[in-house]
């Protein structure tokens, strides 16, 4: 460029001193400004590009610094960080001239400047006295937690209520610590996004109480398998034909008979897992596809005469337990453990039955279903006092089933599925968030030397007399392990398959997490792992993998760090973005 300008200027000078006519003089006089305008046009394009690059560099620096600002960061420190970023990543010598952090620490603003040397600086100095231009730029970034003043938030709190939450740390139970931290988080969100935030609360243990079972209407909801057509409905009850012959259309009919014998035997509001892969997906329920409909939880009565079975609550042939022995209601006598277990006619007996069937006994048809008085799901709600009341009434009891907890939590903010209360996926300005807290890991109890291999939980049994459990991963996705086949070997085995069953539950949990994230759900995970009752490495690794990213995972080792985790989530909601 400089050589071209010099050549043009020499030509102009030659014409200015040419003495062979007026035309030459006039041409020489007009050539100089024309050439200057051409050069100015070329140089303006260069200046414009430099200004654009400066703005892009400033935007990038503002985002990079905002992402790392903590409570103790000063404006001066932020400016220094911006200067380092610009020096390492931007073209040219860009200076960070000013940096400010707003009083609420939600916005970071950066100002920059760069000197743009003109390509015709020597010529311009001679003609106009200008040799360089200074360009400046500004950018502001909303830091994580800088909630939009118009966006909406659907937040699912998925909270572990297993028995280990009753253990103490720092002078209070883990449940009390959770209640304090969670209600504080709820208060933060309601104050920061008034009128634009809704919470759902999903307490989970070995199963999830999805609805209030005392409401009669909740037994005929459109998403429940009231026709008994789902493949899992009668799998441990002799099949649909036998159940219908005994007078049962669905499991509520069985519960009606049991409740007539003892009110504590009535349904508590839990459901069992769908068959795989429906149990890791957010699928719309449809009466035209029974596999999408939910089966009420009903743990079968197990054989009477074998102590290896832990859940025998009625006679194998339906005889009455009372002051006097009565004859069986069944027309046949079951022989063999599997036949005794699935002998569906035994549930027809209606005579009074005594026994300890409360929520702490883990005994009876609701074996691992929590107490419906405190543990039922709170669907999306926009009233702070209602959300806090639900959290404060939670009671610790039972096993841990992370998969069921996560899936029911996801369903509370879903636009489809059982509740269908969430806004559509991808709806503009709407955020779907899961906060998933546990103090443990997946635990599905084994029953060795039995035809089923395990306790009956939301996933059913490990195996059904050697037949595969269709709720388990089949190896078609995820870690590609066929857990159905692996756990059929548990039937009759004296070996515990706890590690295999846990791996199967972990796989279901991770596939559910991946599918929720793919749908646009932001997932925060908290492992409440105190030294006296730690979560093992496998459990913590699962929580890390489930979270949206590493900054969405927290390991809390005491009350203070649990509070800090919820507080960080409260200030971290809201995506990092440019606001100016």
Coordinates of C-alpha atoms in Angstrom, one line a residue:
X1 CA 0.0 0.0 0.0
X2 CA 2.7 2.5 0.9
X3 CA 4.6 1.7 -2.3
X4 CA 1.4 2.2 -4.3
X5 CA 0.7 5.5 -2.7
X6 CA 4.3 6.7 -3.3
X7 CA 4.2 5.7 -6.9
X8 CA 0.9 7.5 -7.4
X9 CA 2.3 10.6 -5.7
X10 CA 5.4 10.7 -7.9
X11 CA 3.2 10.5 -11.0
X12 CA 1.1 13.3 -9.7
X13 CA 4.2 15.4 -9.0
X14 CA 5.5 14.7 -12.5
X15 CA 2.3 16.0 -14.0
X16 CA 2.2 19.0 -11.8
X17 CA 5.6 20.1 -13.3
X18 CA 4.9 19.0 -16.9
X19 CA 5.0 22.1 -19.2
X20 CA 3.4 20.6 -22.3
X21 CA 0.0 22.0 -22.0
X22 CA -2.9 23.0 -19.7
X23 CA -4.6 19.6 -20.0
X24 CA -1.6 18.0 -18.4
X25 CA -1.7 20.6 -15.6
X26 CA -5.4 20.2 -15.0
X27 CA -5.1 16.4 -15.0
X28 CA -2.2 16.5 -12.6
X29 CA -4.2 18.8 -10.2
X30 CA -7.2 16.5 -10.2
X31 CA -5.3 13.3 -9.9
X32 CA -4.0 14.0 -6.4
X33 CA -7.4 14.3 -4.7
X34 CA -8.7 11.3 -6.7
X35 CA -5.9 9.1 -5.6
X36 CA -6.3 10.3 -2.0
X37 CA -10.0 9.4 -2.1
X38 CA -9.2 5.9 -3.4
X39 CA -6.6 5.3 -0.7
X40 CA -9.0 6.7 1.9
X41 CA -11.7 4.2 0.7
X42 CA -9.3 1.3 1.0
X43 CA -8.2 2.4 4.4
X44 CA -11.7 2.9 5.6
X45 CA -12.5 -0.7 5.0
X46 CA -9.5 -1.7 7.0
X47 CA -10.5 0.6 9.9
X48 CA -14.1 -0.8 9.8
X49 CA -12.7 -4.4 10.0
X50 CA -10.5 -3.4 12.9
X51 CA -13.4 -1.8 14.8
X52 CA -15.4 -5.0 14.2
X53 CA -12.6 -7.2 15.5
X54 CA -12.3 -4.9 18.5
X55 CA -16.0 -5.4 19.4
X56 CA -15.8 -9.1 19.0
X57 CA -12.7 -9.3 21.2
X58 CA -14.4 -7.1 23.8
X59 CA -17.5 -9.3 23.8
X60 CA -15.4 -12.4 24.2
X61 CA -13.3 -10.9 27.0
X62 CA -16.4 -9.8 28.9
X63 CA -17.9 -13.3 28.8
X64 CA -14.7 -14.9 29.8
X65 CA -14.1 -12.7 32.8
X66 CA -17.8 -12.7 33.9
X67 CA -17.8 -16.5 34.0
X68 CA -15.0 -16.5 36.6
X69 CA -16.1 -13.6 38.8
X70 CA -16.6 -14.6 42.5
X71 CA -17.9 -12.7 45.5
X72 CA -14.4 -11.4 46.3
X73 CA -13.5 -10.2 42.8
X74 CA -13.0 -6.4 42.5
X75 CA -13.5 -4.3 39.4
X76 CA -9.7 -3.7 39.2
X77 CA -9.0 -7.4 39.4
X78 CA -11.6 -8.1 36.7
X79 CA -10.0 -5.4 34.5
X80 CA -6.6 -7.1 34.9
X81 CA -8.1 -10.5 34.0
X82 CA -9.6 -8.9 30.9
X83 CA -6.3 -7.5 29.9
X84 CA -4.6 -10.9 30.2
X85 CA -7.4 -12.4 28.1
X86 CA -7.0 -9.8 25.4
X87 CA -3.3 -10.1 25.3
X88 CA -3.5 -13.9 24.8
X89 CA -6.5 -14.1 22.5
X90 CA -7.0 -10.9 20.5
X91 CA -5.2 -9.4 17.5
X92 CA -3.4 -6.1 18.0
X93 CA -2.6 -4.2 21.2
X94 CA -6.0 -3.8 22.7
X95 CA -6.2 -2.1 26.1
X96 CA -8.8 -2.8 28.8
X97 CA -9.5 0.7 29.9
X98 CA -12.3 0.2 32.4
X99 CA -14.2 -2.6 34.1
X100 CA -17.2 -2.5 36.5
X101 CA -19.2 -5.0 38.5
X102 CA -22.8 -4.0 39.3
X103 CA -23.8 -3.7 42.9
X104 CA -26.0 -6.9 42.7
X105 CA -22.9 -8.6 41.1
X106 CA -25.1 -9.8 38.3
X107 CA -23.6 -7.7 35.5
X108 CA -20.0 -7.1 34.3
X109 CA -19.1 -4.3 31.9
X110 CA -15.8 -3.8 30.1
X111 CA -14.5 -0.9 28.0
X112 CA -11.5 -1.3 25.6
X113 CA -9.5 0.8 23.2
X114 CA -7.1 0.2 20.4
X115 CA -5.0 2.4 18.2
X116 CA -5.5 1.9 14.5
X117 CA -2.5 3.1 12.4
X118 CA -3.6 4.5 9.0
X119 CA -2.0 2.9 6.0
X120 CA -1.5 6.4 4.5
X121 CA -0.3 7.9 7.8
X122 CA 2.8 9.7 6.3
X123 CA 0.7 11.2 3.5
X124 CA -2.1 12.1 5.9
X125 CA 0.3 13.8 8.2
X126 CA 1.4 16.0 5.3
X127 CA -2.1 16.7 4.1
X128 CA -4.4 16.6 7.1
X129 CA -2.2 16.2 10.1
X130 CA -3.7 12.8 11.1
X131 CA -1.6 9.8 11.6
X132 CA -3.6 7.4 13.8
X133 CA -7.1 6.6 14.9
X134 CA -8.3 5.5 18.3
X135 CA -11.2 3.0 18.4
X136 CA -13.1 2.0 21.5
X137 CA -15.7 -0.6 22.4
X138 CA -18.0 -1.6 25.3
X139 CA -19.6 -4.9 26.3
X140 CA -21.7 -6.0 29.3
X141 CA -22.3 -9.6 30.3
X142 CA -25.0 -11.0 32.5
X143 CA -23.2 -13.4 34.8
X144 CA -24.6 -16.8 35.7
X145 CA -27.5 -16.0 37.9
X146 CA -28.4 -12.9 36.1
X147 CA -32.0 -13.9 35.6
X148 CA -33.8 -12.4 32.7
X149 CA -36.6 -10.0 33.8
X150 CA -39.0 -11.7 31.5
X151 CA -38.0 -15.4 31.4
X152 CA -39.9 -18.2 33.2
X153 CA -38.5 -21.0 35.3
X154 CA -39.9 -24.5 36.0
X155 CA -37.8 -26.1 38.7
X156 CA -38.2 -29.7 39.8
X157 CA -36.8 -30.4 43.3
X158 CA -36.0 -34.2 43.4
X159 CA -35.2 -34.9 47.0
X160 CA -34.0 -38.1 48.7
X161 CA -36.2 -39.2 51.5
X162 CA -34.6 -42.6 52.2
X163 CA -34.0 -43.8 55.8
X164 CA -30.4 -42.7 55.9
X165 CA -31.5 -39.0 55.8
X166 CA -32.4 -39.4 59.5
X167 CA -28.7 -39.6 60.4
X168 CA -27.1 -36.6 62.1
X169 CA -24.5 -34.1 61.1
X170 CA -23.5 -30.9 62.7
X171 CA -26.2 -31.2 65.4
X172 CA -29.2 -31.9 63.1
X173 CA -30.4 -34.7 60.9
X174 CA -29.6 -34.7 57.2
X175 CA -33.3 -34.2 56.5
X176 CA -33.4 -31.1 58.6
X177 CA -30.4 -29.7 56.8
X178 CA -32.0 -30.5 53.5
X179 CA -35.2 -28.8 54.5
X180 CA -33.4 -25.6 55.6
X181 CA -31.2 -25.4 52.5
X182 CA -34.0 -26.2 50.1
X183 CA -36.5 -23.7 51.5
X184 CA -33.8 -21.0 51.4
X185 CA -33.3 -21.8 47.8
X186 CA -37.0 -21.6 47.1
X187 CA -37.1 -18.2 48.8
X188 CA -34.2 -16.9 46.7
X189 CA -35.9 -17.9 43.5
X190 CA -39.3 -16.5 44.4
X191 CA -37.6 -13.2 45.3
X192 CA -35.5 -13.0 42.1
X193 CA -38.2 -14.1 39.7
X194 CA -41.5 -13.1 41.2
X195 CA -44.5 -14.4 39.2
X196 CA -42.2 -16.2 36.8
X197 CA -41.1 -19.3 38.8
X198 CA -42.8 -22.5 39.6
X199 CA -41.6 -25.4 41.7
X200 CA -42.4 -29.1 41.8
X201 CA -41.3 -31.3 44.6
X202 CA -40.6 -35.0 44.1
X203 CA -39.7 -36.9 47.3
X204 CA -38.3 -40.4 46.5
X205 CA -37.1 -43.4 48.4
X206 CA -37.6 -47.0 47.1
X207 CA -40.5 -45.7 45.0
X208 CA -42.3 -42.4 44.4
X209 CA -45.8 -41.5 45.6
X210 CA -47.1 -39.9 42.4
X211 CA -50.6 -38.9 43.4
X212 CA -52.8 -38.6 46.5
X213 CA -54.3 -42.1 46.8
X214 CA -57.2 -40.9 49.0
X215 CA -58.7 -39.1 46.1
X216 CA -61.0 -41.5 44.3
X217 CA -60.5 -39.7 40.9
X218 CA -56.8 -40.6 41.1
X219 CA -57.6 -44.2 40.4
X220 CA -59.1 -43.6 37.0
X221 CA -56.7 -41.0 35.5
X222 CA -56.2 -41.3 31.8
X223 CA -52.5 -42.3 32.1
X224 CA -53.2 -45.3 34.5
X225 CA -53.5 -48.8 33.1
X226 CA -57.0 -49.3 34.4
X227 CA -57.6 -52.0 31.8
X228 CA -54.8 -54.2 33.0
X229 CA -53.3 -54.3 29.5
X230 CA -49.7 -53.3 30.2
X231 CA -47.3 -56.2 29.8
X232 CA -46.1 -55.6 33.4
X233 CA -49.5 -55.5 35.0
X234 CA -50.0 -59.2 35.8
X235 CA -46.5 -60.6 35.3
X236 CA -46.2 -61.8 39.0
X237 CA -49.9 -62.6 39.3
X238 CA -50.4 -65.5 36.9
X239 CA -51.1 -63.4 33.8
X240 CA -54.1 -61.4 32.7
X241 CA -56.3 -64.5 31.9
X242 CA -55.9 -65.9 35.4
X243 CA -56.4 -62.4 37.0
X244 CA -59.7 -61.8 35.0
X245 CA -60.9 -65.3 36.0
X246 CA -60.4 -64.4 39.6
X247 CA -62.5 -61.3 39.1
X248 CA -59.8 -58.7 38.8
X249 CA -59.7 -56.2 36.0
X250 CA -56.7 -54.3 37.4
X251 CA -54.7 -54.0 40.5
X252 CA -57.1 -51.7 42.2
X253 CA -59.5 -54.6 42.4
X254 CA -56.8 -56.5 44.3
X255 CA -56.3 -53.5 46.6
X256 CA -60.1 -53.3 47.2
X257 CA -60.0 -56.9 48.6
X258 CA -56.9 -56.3 50.7
X259 CA -58.2 -53.0 52.1
X260 CA -61.4 -54.8 53.1
X261 CA -59.2 -57.0 55.3
X262 CA -57.1 -54.2 56.7
X263 CA -57.2 -50.5 55.8
X264 CA -53.4 -50.3 56.0
X265 CA -53.2 -52.6 53.0
X266 CA -54.8 -50.1 50.7
X267 CA -52.9 -48.5 47.8
X268 CA -50.5 -45.6 48.8
X269 CA -50.2 -43.9 45.4
X270 CA -47.0 -45.4 44.0
X271 CA -46.5 -46.7 40.5
X272 CA -44.1 -49.2 39.0
X273 CA -41.5 -48.4 36.3
X274 CA -42.5 -48.7 32.7
X275 CA -40.9 -51.3 30.5
X276 CA -37.5 -50.3 29.0
X277 CA -36.9 -48.0 27.1
X278 CA -40.1 -46.1 28.1
X279 CA -38.8 -45.9 31.6
X280 CA -35.9 -43.6 30.5
X281 CA -37.9 -41.5 28.1
X282 CA -40.4 -38.7 28.4
X283 CA -43.2 -40.3 26.4
X284 CA -46.7 -39.1 25.9
X285 CA -49.2 -41.6 27.5
X286 CA -51.8 -43.1 25.1
X287 CA -54.6 -45.6 25.6
X288 CA -53.6 -46.9 22.2
X289 CA -50.3 -48.1 23.6
X290 CA -50.7 -49.8 26.9
X291 CA -46.9 -49.8 27.4
X292 CA -47.0 -46.0 28.0
X293 CA -49.6 -46.4 30.8
X294 CA -48.6 -46.7 34.4
X295 CA -49.2 -49.7 36.6
X296 CA -50.1 -49.2 40.2
X297 CA -47.4 -50.5 42.6
X298 CA -48.4 -53.9 44.1
X299 CA -45.8 -56.1 45.7
X300 CA -46.9 -59.7 45.5
X301 CA -47.5 -61.9 48.5
X302 CA -44.6 -64.3 48.7
X303 CA -44.5 -68.0 49.7
X304 CA -45.4 -68.7 53.3
X305 CA -43.1 -71.7 54.1
X306 CA -39.7 -70.3 53.1
X307 CA -37.9 -67.8 55.3
X308 CA -35.8 -66.7 52.3
X309 CA -38.9 -64.7 51.3
X310 CA -39.5 -61.5 53.3
X311 CA -43.0 -60.4 52.1
X312 CA -45.5 -63.1 52.9
X313 CA -48.6 -61.3 54.1
X314 CA -51.5 -63.6 53.2
X315 CA -52.0 -67.3 52.8
X316 CA -50.7 -68.9 49.6
X317 CA -54.1 -70.4 48.8
X318 CA -56.3 -67.5 50.2
X319 CA -57.2 -69.1 53.5
X320 CA -58.2 -66.7 56.3
X321 CA -56.0 -65.9 59.3
X322 CA -58.5 -65.4 62.2
X323 CA -59.6 -67.0 65.4
X324 CA -60.5 -70.1 63.4
X325 CA -59.1 -71.4 60.2
X326 CA -61.4 -71.1 57.2
X327 CA -61.2 -72.9 53.9
X328 CA -59.3 -71.5 50.9
X329 CA -61.0 -69.3 48.3
X330 CA -58.9 -70.9 45.6
X331 CA -60.2 -73.9 43.7
X332 CA -56.7 -75.3 43.6
X333 CA -53.6 -75.6 45.8
X334 CA -50.4 -74.0 44.6
X335 CA -47.2 -76.0 44.8
X336 CA -43.7 -74.7 44.2
X337 CA -42.5 -71.3 45.1
X338 CA -43.3 -69.6 41.8
X339 CA -46.8 -71.0 41.6
X340 CA -47.4 -69.9 45.2
X341 CA -46.2 -66.4 44.5
X342 CA -48.4 -65.8 41.4
X343 CA -51.5 -67.6 42.7
X344 CA -53.8 -64.6 42.1
X345 CA -57.0 -66.2 43.4
X346 CA -55.6 -65.9 47.0
X347 CA -56.3 -62.1 47.0
X348 CA -60.1 -62.7 46.9
X349 CA -60.3 -63.4 50.6
X350 CA -61.9 -60.5 52.5
X351 CA -61.9 -61.6 56.2
X352 CA -60.2 -59.4 58.7
X353 CA -56.4 -59.5 58.7
X354 CA -54.1 -58.2 61.5
X355 CA -50.5 -57.3 61.0
X356 CA -48.0 -54.5 60.9
X357 CA -48.5 -52.9 57.5
X358 CA -47.5 -49.3 58.1
X359 CA -45.0 -47.4 56.0
X360 CA -42.1 -48.2 58.3
X361 CA -42.6 -52.0 58.2
X362 CA -41.6 -52.7 54.5
X363 CA -44.2 -55.4 54.5
X364 CA -47.3 -55.9 52.5
X365 CA -48.5 -54.8 49.0
X366 CA -47.0 -51.3 49.4
X367 CA -43.6 -52.8 50.6
X368 CA -41.3 -50.0 49.5
X369 CA -43.8 -47.3 48.7
X370 CA -43.3 -44.4 51.1
X371 CA -46.0 -42.9 53.4
X372 CA -48.5 -41.1 51.2
X373 CA -49.4 -38.6 54.0
X374 CA -46.1 -36.7 53.5
X375 CA -44.4 -38.0 50.4
X376 CA -46.7 -37.4 47.5
X377 CA -45.4 -35.3 44.6
X378 CA -46.2 -31.6 44.6
X379 CA -46.9 -30.8 41.0
X380 CA -45.8 -27.4 39.6
X381 CA -46.9 -24.7 42.0
X382 CA -46.3 -20.9 42.0
X383 CA -47.0 -20.3 45.7
X384 CA -43.9 -20.2 47.9
X385 CA -45.7 -21.2 51.2
X386 CA -47.2 -24.3 49.5
X387 CA -43.8 -25.4 48.2
X388 CA -42.1 -24.8 51.6
X389 CA -44.8 -26.6 53.4
X390 CA -44.3 -29.7 51.2
X391 CA -40.5 -29.6 51.9
X392 CA -40.9 -29.1 55.6
X393 CA -43.3 -32.1 55.9
X394 CA -40.9 -34.6 54.3
X395 CA -40.1 -37.7 56.4
X396 CA -37.1 -40.0 55.9
X397 CA -37.8 -43.7 55.4
X398 CA -37.0 -46.5 53.0
X399 CA -34.4 -47.5 50.3
X400 CA -32.9 -45.4 47.5
X401 CA -34.1 -45.5 43.9
X402 CA -32.4 -42.7 42.0
X403 CA -33.8 -43.8 38.7
X404 CA -37.5 -43.5 39.8
X405 CA -36.8 -40.2 41.6
X406 CA -35.2 -38.6 38.5
X407 CA -37.9 -39.8 36.1
X408 CA -40.8 -38.6 38.2
X409 CA -39.0 -35.3 38.8
X410 CA -38.6 -34.9 35.1
X411 CA -42.3 -35.7 34.5
X412 CA -43.3 -32.8 36.7
X413 CA -41.9 -30.3 34.3
X414 CA -42.7 -32.2 31.1
X415 CA -45.2 -30.9 28.6
X416 CA -46.3 -34.5 28.0
X417 CA -46.5 -37.7 30.2
X418 CA -48.8 -38.1 33.2
X419 CA -48.9 -34.5 34.4
X420 CA -48.3 -32.5 31.2
X421 CA -48.0 -29.2 33.1
X422 CA -44.7 -27.9 31.8
X423 CA -44.4 -25.6 28.8
X424 CA -43.3 -27.0 25.5
X425 CA -39.7 -28.0 25.1
X426 CA -37.8 -25.1 23.5
X427 CA -40.4 -22.6 24.4
X428 CA -38.8 -19.1 24.1
X429 CA -37.7 -17.7 27.4
X430 CA -38.6 -20.7 29.5
X431 CA -36.1 -22.7 31.6
X432 CA -36.6 -26.3 32.7
X433 CA -34.4 -27.2 35.7
X434 CA -34.0 -30.3 37.9
X435 CA -32.2 -30.1 41.2
X436 CA -31.4 -33.7 42.2
X437 CA -30.2 -34.3 45.7
X438 CA -29.3 -37.6 47.3
X439 CA -27.3 -38.9 50.3
X440 CA -26.9 -42.4 48.8
X441 CA -26.9 -44.6 45.8
X442 CA -29.1 -47.1 44.0
X443 CA -30.1 -49.9 46.3
X444 CA -32.3 -52.8 45.2
X445 CA -32.3 -55.5 47.9
X446 CA -31.4 -59.1 47.1
X447 CA -33.3 -62.2 48.2
X448 CA -30.9 -65.1 47.7
X449 CA -32.2 -68.7 47.2
X450 CA -35.5 -67.5 45.8
X451 CA -37.1 -67.8 42.4
X452 CA -37.1 -64.0 42.0
X453 CA -33.7 -63.1 43.4
X454 CA -34.7 -59.8 45.0
X455 CA -37.1 -57.7 47.0
X456 CA -40.0 -56.3 44.9
X457 CA -39.5 -52.6 44.2
X458 CA -40.5 -50.2 41.4
X459 CA -38.6 -52.2 38.9
X460 CA -40.2 -55.4 40.1
X461 CA -38.0 -58.5 40.7
X462 CA -34.5 -59.2 39.3
X463 CA -36.1 -62.1 37.5
X464 CA -39.4 -63.9 37.3
X465 CA -38.6 -67.6 37.9
X466 CA -35.7 -67.3 35.5
X467 CA -37.6 -65.1 32.9
X468 CA -36.1 -61.8 32.0
X469 CA -37.3 -58.5 33.5
X470 CA -38.4 -56.3 30.6
X471 CA -37.9 -53.1 32.7
X472 CA -34.1 -53.6 32.6
X473 CA -31.7 -52.3 29.9
X474 CA -31.3 -54.8 27.1
X475 CA -27.9 -53.6 25.9
X476 CA -29.2 -51.6 23.0
X477 CA -28.0 -48.3 24.3
X478 CA -25.9 -46.7 27.1
X479 CA -23.2 -49.0 28.3
X480 CA -24.5 -51.8 26.0
X481 CA -24.8 -54.4 28.8
X482 CA -27.8 -56.7 28.7
X483 CA -28.8 -56.6 32.3
X484 CA -32.0 -58.6 31.6
X485 CA -29.9 -61.7 30.8
X486 CA -27.4 -61.0 33.6
X487 CA -30.1 -61.0 36.3
X488 CA -32.0 -64.1 35.2
X489 CA -29.2 -66.1 36.8
X490 CA -30.3 -64.7 40.2
X491 CA -33.3 -67.1 40.2
X492 CA -32.5 -69.8 42.8
X493 CA -29.0 -68.6 43.3
X494 CA -27.3 -68.4 46.7
X495 CA -25.2 -65.6 45.4
X496 CA -26.2 -62.0 45.8
X497 CA -26.6 -60.0 42.6
X498 CA -26.5 -56.6 44.3
X499 CA -23.6 -55.2 42.3
X500 CA -25.3 -56.2 39.0
X501 CA -28.7 -54.8 40.0
X502 CA -27.1 -51.6 41.1
X503 CA -25.2 -51.3 37.8
X504 CA -28.6 -51.8 36.0
X505 CA -30.2 -49.1 38.0
X506 CA -27.3 -46.8 37.5
X507 CA -27.5 -47.4 33.8
X508 CA -31.2 -46.5 33.8
X509 CA -30.5 -43.4 35.8
X510 CA -27.7 -42.2 33.4
X511 CA -29.8 -42.9 30.3
X512 CA -32.7 -40.9 31.8
X513 CA -30.3 -38.0 32.7
X514 CA -28.9 -38.0 29.1
X515 CA -32.4 -38.0 27.6
X516 CA -33.5 -35.2 29.9
X517 CA -30.5 -33.1 29.0
X518 CA -31.0 -33.8 25.3
X519 CA -34.5 -32.4 25.7
X520 CA -33.1 -29.1 27.1
X521 CA -33.5 -29.7 30.8
X522 CA -30.7 -28.2 33.0
X523 CA -29.7 -30.7 35.7
X524 CA -28.0 -29.8 39.0
X525 CA -26.9 -32.7 41.2
X526 CA -25.9 -32.7 44.9
X527 CA -24.4 -35.6 46.7
X528 CA -24.8 -35.1 50.5
X529 CA -21.9 -37.3 51.5
X530 CA -21.0 -36.8 55.2
X531 CA -17.9 -38.5 56.5
X532 CA -19.9 -40.8 58.9
X533 CA -22.2 -41.9 56.0
X534 CA -20.4 -41.3 52.7
X535 CA -21.5 -41.9 49.2
X536 CA -19.0 -44.2 47.5
X537 CA -17.0 -43.3 44.4
X538 CA -19.4 -45.1 42.0
X539 CA -22.3 -43.1 43.5
X540 CA -20.5 -39.7 43.2
X541 CA -19.4 -40.5 39.6
X542 CA -23.0 -41.2 38.7
X543 CA -24.1 -37.8 40.0
X544 CA -21.2 -36.1 38.1
X545 CA -22.2 -37.8 34.9
X546 CA -25.9 -36.9 35.4
X547 CA -25.3 -33.2 35.8
X548 CA -25.3 -30.8 32.9
X549 CA -21.6 -30.1 33.4
X550 CA -19.0 -30.1 36.1
X551 CA -20.2 -26.7 37.5
X552 CA -23.7 -28.2 38.0
X553 CA -22.4 -31.0 40.3
X554 CA -21.8 -30.5 44.1
X555 CA -20.4 -32.8 46.8
X556 CA -21.7 -31.6 50.2
X557 CA -19.9 -33.0 53.2
X558 CA -21.6 -31.1 55.9
X559 CA -24.5 -28.7 56.6
X560 CA -22.5 -25.6 55.5
X561 CA -21.5 -27.1 52.1
X562 CA -25.1 -28.3 51.5
X563 CA -26.3 -24.7 52.1
X564 CA -23.6 -23.4 49.9
X565 CA -24.6 -25.9 47.1
X566 CA -28.2 -24.7 47.1
X567 CA -27.1 -21.1 47.4
X568 CA -24.7 -21.4 44.4
X569 CA -27.5 -23.0 42.4
X570 CA -29.8 -20.1 43.4
X571 CA -27.3 -17.5 42.1
X572 CA -26.2 -19.7 39.2
X573 CA -29.5 -20.0 37.4
X574 CA -29.7 -17.8 34.4
X575 CA -27.3 -18.4 31.5
X576 CA -24.2 -16.3 31.0
X577 CA -25.0 -13.9 28.1
X578 CA -24.2 -10.5 26.7
X579 CA -26.6 -7.8 27.7
X580 CA -25.0 -4.9 25.8

